[in-house]
mmCIF file of the C-alpha atoms, coordinates in Angstrom:
data_MODEL
# 
_entry.id   MODEL 
# 
loop_
_atom_site.group_PDB 
_atom_site.id 
_atom_site.type_symbol 
_atom_site.label_atom_id 
_atom_site.label_alt_id 
_atom_site.label_comp_id 
_atom_site.label_asym_id 
_atom_site.label_entity_id 
_atom_site.label_seq_id 
_atom_site.pdbx_PDB_ins_code 
_atom_site.Cartn_x 
_atom_site.Cartn_y 
_atom_site.Cartn_z 
_atom_site.occupancy 
_atom_site.B_iso_or_equiv 
_atom_site.pdbx_formal_charge 
_atom_site.auth_seq_id 
_atom_site.auth_comp_id 
_atom_site.auth_asym_id 
_atom_site.auth_atom_id 
_atom_site.pdbx_PDB_model_num 
ATOM 1   C CA . MET A 1 1   ? 0.000  0.000  0.000   1.00 0.00 ? 1   MET A CA 1 
ATOM 2   C CA . SER A 1 2   ? 2.817  2.470  0.866   1.00 0.00 ? 2   SER A CA 1 
ATOM 3   C CA . GLN A 1 3   ? 4.566  1.614  -2.425  1.00 0.00 ? 3   GLN A CA 1 
ATOM 4   C CA . GLN A 1 4   ? 1.400  2.461  -4.383  1.00 0.00 ? 4   GLN A CA 1 
ATOM 5   C CA . LEU A 1 5   ? 1.029  5.690  -2.423  1.00 0.00 ? 5   LEU A CA 1 
ATOM 6   C CA . GLN A 1 6   ? 4.620  6.655  -3.262  1.00 0.00 ? 6   GLN A CA 1 
ATOM 7   C CA . GLU A 1 7   ? 4.013  5.886  -6.963  1.00 0.00 ? 7   GLU A CA 1 
ATOM 8   C CA . VAL A 1 8   ? 0.923  8.126  -6.949  1.00 0.00 ? 8   VAL A CA 1 
ATOM 9   C CA . ARG A 1 9   ? 2.898  10.920 -5.247  1.00 0.00 ? 9   ARG A CA 1 
ATOM 10  C CA . ASP A 1 10  ? 5.695  10.598 -7.818  1.00 0.00 ? 10  ASP A CA 1 
ATOM 11  C CA . GLU A 1 11  ? 3.189  10.735 -10.668 1.00 0.00 ? 11  GLU A CA 1 
ATOM 12  C CA . LEU A 1 12  ? 1.491  13.762 -9.130  1.00 0.00 ? 12  LEU A CA 1 
ATOM 13  C CA . GLU A 1 13  ? 4.866  15.533 -8.867  1.00 0.00 ? 13  GLU A CA 1 
ATOM 14  C CA . GLU A 1 14  ? 5.612  14.773 -12.540 1.00 0.00 ? 14  GLU A CA 1 
ATOM 15  C CA . LEU A 1 15  ? 2.215  16.136 -13.558 1.00 0.00 ? 15  LEU A CA 1 
ATOM 16  C CA . THR A 1 16  ? 2.817  19.305 -11.554 1.00 0.00 ? 16  THR A CA 1 
ATOM 17  C CA . VAL A 1 17  ? 6.164  19.867 -13.281 1.00 0.00 ? 17  VAL A CA 1 
ATOM 18  C CA . ALA A 1 18  ? 4.626  19.168 -16.696 1.00 0.00 ? 18  ALA A CA 1 
ATOM 19  C CA . GLU A 1 19  ? 1.847  21.666 -15.988 1.00 0.00 ? 19  GLU A CA 1 
ATOM 20  C CA . ARG A 1 20  ? 4.402  24.377 -15.088 1.00 0.00 ? 20  ARG A CA 1 
ATOM 21  C CA . VAL A 1 21  ? 6.372  23.704 -18.272 1.00 0.00 ? 21  VAL A CA 1 
ATOM 22  C CA . ALA A 1 22  ? 3.217  23.824 -20.399 1.00 0.00 ? 22  ALA A CA 1 
ATOM 23  C CA . ARG A 1 23  ? 2.169  27.118 -18.778 1.00 0.00 ? 23  ARG A CA 1 
ATOM 24  C CA . ARG A 1 24  ? 5.587  28.694 -19.441 1.00 0.00 ? 24  ARG A CA 1 
ATOM 25  C CA . LEU A 1 25  ? 5.559  27.544 -23.060 1.00 0.00 ? 25  LEU A CA 1 
ATOM 26  C CA . ALA A 1 26  ? 2.068  28.974 -23.534 1.00 0.00 ? 26  ALA A CA 1 
ATOM 27  C CA . GLU A 1 27  ? 3.186  32.313 -22.033 1.00 0.00 ? 27  GLU A CA 1 
ATOM 28  C CA . GLN A 1 28  ? 6.230  32.427 -24.322 1.00 0.00 ? 28  GLN A CA 1 
ATOM 29  C CA . LEU A 1 29  ? 4.109  31.633 -27.363 1.00 0.00 ? 29  LEU A CA 1 
ATOM 30  C CA . HIS A 1 30  ? 1.627  34.338 -26.392 1.00 0.00 ? 30  HIS A CA 1 
ATOM 31  C CA . ALA A 1 31  ? 4.448  36.895 -25.951 1.00 0.00 ? 31  ALA A CA 1 
ATOM 32  C CA . GLU A 1 32  ? 5.974  35.983 -29.335 1.00 0.00 ? 32  GLU A CA 1 
ATOM 33  C CA . THR A 1 33  ? 2.591  36.228 -31.048 1.00 0.00 ? 33  THR A CA 1 
ATOM 34  C CA . GLU A 1 34  ? 2.011  39.694 -29.564 1.00 0.00 ? 34  GLU A CA 1 
ATOM 35  C CA . ARG A 1 35  ? 5.487  40.794 -30.658 1.00 0.00 ? 35  ARG A CA 1 
ATOM 36  C CA . GLU A 1 36  ? 4.853  39.640 -34.233 1.00 0.00 ? 36  GLU A CA 1 
ATOM 37  C CA . ALA A 1 37  ? 1.463  41.351 -34.294 1.00 0.00 ? 37  ALA A CA 1 
ATOM 38  C CA . THR A 1 38  ? 2.880  44.773 -33.413 1.00 0.00 ? 38  THR A CA 1 
ATOM 39  C CA . PRO A 1 39  ? 3.953  46.914 -36.359 1.00 0.00 ? 39  PRO A CA 1 
ATOM 40  C CA . SER A 1 40  ? 7.595  47.458 -37.198 1.00 0.00 ? 40  SER A CA 1 
ATOM 41  C CA . ARG A 1 41  ? 9.261  49.838 -34.813 1.00 0.00 ? 41  ARG A CA 1 
ATOM 42  C CA . GLY A 1 42  ? 11.429 51.359 -37.519 1.00 0.00 ? 42  GLY A CA 1 
ATOM 43  C CA . THR A 1 43  ? 8.695  53.119 -39.469 1.00 0.00 ? 43  THR A CA 1 
ATOM 44  C CA . GLY A 1 44  ? 5.193  54.378 -38.921 1.00 0.00 ? 44  GLY A CA 1 
ATOM 45  C CA . GLN A 1 45  ? 2.447  55.938 -41.004 1.00 0.00 ? 45  GLN A CA 1 
ATOM 46  C CA . VAL A 1 46  ? 1.577  59.618 -41.032 1.00 0.00 ? 46  VAL A CA 1 
ATOM 47  C CA . ALA A 1 47  ? -0.989 60.834 -43.573 1.00 0.00 ? 47  ALA A CA 1 
ATOM 48  C CA . GLY A 1 48  ? -0.469 57.641 -45.550 1.00 0.00 ? 48  GLY A CA 1 
ATOM 49  C CA . ARG A 1 49  ? 3.296  58.098 -45.794 1.00 0.00 ? 49  ARG A CA 1 
ATOM 50  C CA . ALA A 1 50  ? 6.000  56.013 -44.141 1.00 0.00 ? 50  ALA A CA 1 
ATOM 51  C CA . VAL A 1 51  ? 8.026  57.979 -41.602 1.00 0.00 ? 51  VAL A CA 1 
ATOM 52  C CA . LEU A 1 52  ? 10.970 57.057 -39.403 1.00 0.00 ? 52  LEU A CA 1 
ATOM 53  C CA . LEU A 1 53  ? 10.066 56.631 -35.754 1.00 0.00 ? 53  LEU A CA 1 
ATOM 54  C CA . GLU A 1 54  ? 13.672 57.298 -34.856 1.00 0.00 ? 54  GLU A CA 1 
ATOM 55  C CA . PRO A 1 55  ? 14.393 60.588 -36.661 1.00 0.00 ? 55  PRO A CA 1 
ATOM 56  C CA . GLN A 1 56  ? 17.758 61.626 -38.051 1.00 0.00 ? 56  GLN A CA 1 
ATOM 57  C CA . ARG A 1 57  ? 19.656 63.678 -35.549 1.00 0.00 ? 57  ARG A CA 1 
ATOM 58  C CA . GLU A 1 58  ? 19.732 67.327 -36.471 1.00 0.00 ? 58  GLU A CA 1 
ATOM 59  C CA . ARG A 1 59  ? 21.778 70.156 -35.029 1.00 0.00 ? 59  ARG A CA 1 
ATOM 60  C CA . GLY A 1 60  ? 20.200 71.318 -31.790 1.00 0.00 ? 60  GLY A CA 1 
ATOM 61  C CA . ALA A 1 61  ? 17.799 68.352 -31.541 1.00 0.00 ? 61  ALA A CA 1 
ATOM 62  C CA . ASP A 1 62  ? 17.557 66.651 -28.170 1.00 0.00 ? 62  ASP A CA 1 
ATOM 63  C CA . GLU A 1 63  ? 16.610 63.099 -27.285 1.00 0.00 ? 63  GLU A CA 1 
ATOM 64  C CA . SER A 1 64  ? 13.041 64.050 -26.411 1.00 0.00 ? 64  SER A CA 1 
ATOM 65  C CA . VAL A 1 65  ? 12.118 63.559 -30.090 1.00 0.00 ? 65  VAL A CA 1 
ATOM 66  C CA . LEU A 1 66  ? 12.951 59.850 -29.760 1.00 0.00 ? 66  LEU A CA 1 
ATOM 67  C CA . PRO A 1 67  ? 10.453 57.197 -28.617 1.00 0.00 ? 67  PRO A CA 1 
ATOM 68  C CA . ALA A 1 68  ? 10.627 56.442 -24.879 1.00 0.00 ? 68  ALA A CA 1 
ATOM 69  C CA . ASP A 1 69  ? 12.483 53.117 -25.227 1.00 0.00 ? 69  ASP A CA 1 
ATOM 70  C CA . TYR A 1 70  ? 15.189 54.821 -27.302 1.00 0.00 ? 70  TYR A CA 1 
ATOM 71  C CA . GLN A 1 71  ? 15.454 57.603 -24.728 1.00 0.00 ? 71  GLN A CA 1 
ATOM 72  C CA . ARG A 1 72  ? 16.139 54.959 -22.070 1.00 0.00 ? 72  ARG A CA 1 
ATOM 73  C CA . ILE A 1 73  ? 18.844 53.409 -24.268 1.00 0.00 ? 73  ILE A CA 1 
ATOM 74  C CA . MET A 1 74  ? 20.458 56.808 -24.769 1.00 0.00 ? 74  MET A CA 1 
ATOM 75  C CA . LYS A 1 75  ? 20.408 57.417 -21.013 1.00 0.00 ? 75  LYS A CA 1 
ATOM 76  C CA . VAL A 1 76  ? 22.235 54.128 -20.322 1.00 0.00 ? 76  VAL A CA 1 
ATOM 77  C CA . VAL A 1 77  ? 24.889 54.885 -22.953 1.00 0.00 ? 77  VAL A CA 1 
ATOM 78  C CA . ARG A 1 78  ? 25.320 58.464 -21.725 1.00 0.00 ? 78  ARG A CA 1 
ATOM 79  C CA . GLN A 1 79  ? 25.719 57.389 -18.080 1.00 0.00 ? 79  GLN A CA 1 
ATOM 80  C CA . ALA A 1 80  ? 28.370 54.787 -18.858 1.00 0.00 ? 80  ALA A CA 1 
ATOM 81  C CA . ASP A 1 81  ? 32.009 55.502 -18.035 1.00 0.00 ? 81  ASP A CA 1 
ATOM 82  C CA . GLY A 1 82  ? 32.995 54.921 -21.645 1.00 0.00 ? 82  GLY A CA 1 
ATOM 83  C CA . PRO A 1 83  ? 31.905 53.070 -24.777 1.00 0.00 ? 83  PRO A CA 1 
ATOM 84  C CA . VAL A 1 84  ? 29.424 50.279 -24.046 1.00 0.00 ? 84  VAL A CA 1 
ATOM 85  C CA . MET A 1 85  ? 28.794 46.836 -25.430 1.00 0.00 ? 85  MET A CA 1 
ATOM 86  C CA . VAL A 1 86  ? 25.312 45.544 -26.208 1.00 0.00 ? 86  VAL A CA 1 
ATOM 87  C CA . LYS A 1 87  ? 25.343 43.350 -23.098 1.00 0.00 ? 87  LYS A CA 1 
ATOM 88  C CA . GLN A 1 88  ? 26.043 46.370 -20.887 1.00 0.00 ? 88  GLN A CA 1 
ATOM 89  C CA . VAL A 1 89  ? 23.061 48.230 -22.338 1.00 0.00 ? 89  VAL A CA 1 
ATOM 90  C CA . CYS A 1 90  ? 20.829 45.185 -21.776 1.00 0.00 ? 90  CYS A CA 1 
ATOM 91  C CA . ASP A 1 91  ? 22.049 44.958 -18.178 1.00 0.00 ? 91  ASP A CA 1 
ATOM 92  C CA . GLY A 1 92  ? 21.507 48.685 -17.670 1.00 0.00 ? 92  GLY A CA 1 
ATOM 93  C CA . LEU A 1 93  ? 17.917 48.367 -18.863 1.00 0.00 ? 93  LEU A CA 1 
ATOM 94  C CA . GLY A 1 94  ? 17.253 45.169 -16.919 1.00 0.00 ? 94  GLY A CA 1 
ATOM 95  C CA . ILE A 1 95  ? 16.751 43.174 -20.117 1.00 0.00 ? 95  ILE A CA 1 
ATOM 96  C CA . SER A 1 96  ? 17.785 39.562 -20.522 1.00 0.00 ? 96  SER A CA 1 
ATOM 97  C CA . THR A 1 97  ? 21.083 39.068 -22.336 1.00 0.00 ? 97  THR A CA 1 
ATOM 98  C CA . GLU A 1 98  ? 19.947 35.919 -24.117 1.00 0.00 ? 98  GLU A CA 1 
ATOM 99  C CA . ARG A 1 99  ? 20.885 35.921 -27.800 1.00 0.00 ? 99  ARG A CA 1 
ATOM 100 C CA . ALA A 1 100 ? 17.509 36.996 -29.229 1.00 0.00 ? 100 ALA A CA 1 
ATOM 101 C CA . ARG A 1 101 ? 17.157 39.899 -26.801 1.00 0.00 ? 101 ARG A CA 1 
ATOM 102 C CA . ALA A 1 102 ? 20.780 40.996 -27.298 1.00 0.00 ? 102 ALA A CA 1 
ATOM 103 C CA . GLU A 1 103 ? 20.374 40.965 -31.091 1.00 0.00 ? 103 GLU A CA 1 
ATOM 104 C CA . ALA A 1 104 ? 17.202 43.046 -30.815 1.00 0.00 ? 104 ALA A CA 1 
ATOM 105 C CA . MET A 1 105 ? 19.127 45.552 -28.675 1.00 0.00 ? 105 MET A CA 1 
ATOM 106 C CA . ARG A 1 106 ? 22.014 45.538 -31.161 1.00 0.00 ? 106 ARG A CA 1 
ATOM 107 C CA . SER A 1 107 ? 19.500 46.385 -33.883 1.00 0.00 ? 107 SER A CA 1 
ATOM 108 C CA . GLN A 1 108 ? 18.180 49.345 -31.879 1.00 0.00 ? 108 GLN A CA 1 
ATOM 109 C CA . LEU A 1 109 ? 21.706 50.582 -31.146 1.00 0.00 ? 109 LEU A CA 1 
ATOM 110 C CA . ASN A 1 110 ? 22.643 50.263 -34.824 1.00 0.00 ? 110 ASN A CA 1 
ATOM 111 C CA . ARG A 1 111 ? 19.514 52.190 -35.788 1.00 0.00 ? 111 ARG A CA 1 
ATOM 112 C CA . LEU A 1 112 ? 20.462 55.000 -33.397 1.00 0.00 ? 112 LEU A CA 1 
ATOM 113 C CA . ALA A 1 113 ? 23.990 55.009 -34.833 1.00 0.00 ? 113 ALA A CA 1 
ATOM 114 C CA . GLU A 1 114 ? 22.700 55.114 -38.419 1.00 0.00 ? 114 GLU A CA 1 
ATOM 115 C CA . ARG A 1 115 ? 20.610 58.153 -37.570 1.00 0.00 ? 115 ARG A CA 1 
ATOM 116 C CA . GLY A 1 116 ? 23.417 60.006 -35.831 1.00 0.00 ? 116 GLY A CA 1 
ATOM 117 C CA . TRP A 1 117 ? 22.329 59.641 -32.201 1.00 0.00 ? 117 TRP A CA 1 
ATOM 118 C CA . LEU A 1 118 ? 25.136 57.238 -31.296 1.00 0.00 ? 118 LEU A CA 1 
ATOM 119 C CA . ARG A 1 119 ? 28.519 56.408 -32.705 1.00 0.00 ? 119 ARG A CA 1 
ATOM 120 C CA . MET A 1 120 ? 29.577 52.801 -33.288 1.00 0.00 ? 120 MET A CA 1 
ATOM 121 C CA . LEU A 1 121 ? 33.276 52.212 -32.785 1.00 0.00 ? 121 LEU A CA 1 
ATOM 122 C CA . ALA A 1 122 ? 35.392 49.757 -34.765 1.00 0.00 ? 122 ALA A CA 1 
ATOM 123 C CA . ASP A 1 123 ? 35.308 47.258 -31.875 1.00 0.00 ? 123 ASP A CA 1 
ATOM 124 C CA . GLY A 1 124 ? 31.493 47.154 -31.968 1.00 0.00 ? 124 GLY A CA 1 
ATOM 125 C CA . LYS A 1 125 ? 30.989 49.296 -28.883 1.00 0.00 ? 125 LYS A CA 1 
ATOM 126 C CA . PHE A 1 126 ? 28.681 52.308 -28.836 1.00 0.00 ? 126 PHE A CA 1 
ATOM 127 C CA . THR A 1 127 ? 29.152 55.794 -27.472 1.00 0.00 ? 127 THR A CA 1 
ATOM 128 C CA . THR A 1 128 ? 27.311 59.102 -27.621 1.00 0.00 ? 128 THR A CA 1 
ATOM 129 C CA . THR A 1 129 ? 28.285 61.433 -30.420 1.00 0.00 ? 129 THR A CA 1 
ATOM 130 C CA . LEU A 1 130 ? 28.809 64.346 -28.054 1.00 0.00 ? 130 LEU A CA 1 
# 
């Protein structure tokens, strides 16, 4: 009888673990689906025309013209002691440094560099242009 009870307890524990795994997978799938459903962050529509959400930097322009997430990135880079790597920016923003997240951050940093808000150094680090 005690052996059967132990077998039932073991099976119950396995089912509990399987339920947690299934819940996490469902949450990840839901998050990925939401991410794919949101429009591209690089461009938007104004009066039927495509416009850059991250504008080119112009003389005298400040970071307030950037979307909020880009302002946070700029703040992390500005507050660093020197040029920063992608991983440092992720850490500064409290974002996971797993490959997919780091590559998404690299894309945002590259976009800011292409538009003149940041400068990318030869070693792949980023710094403010000021």
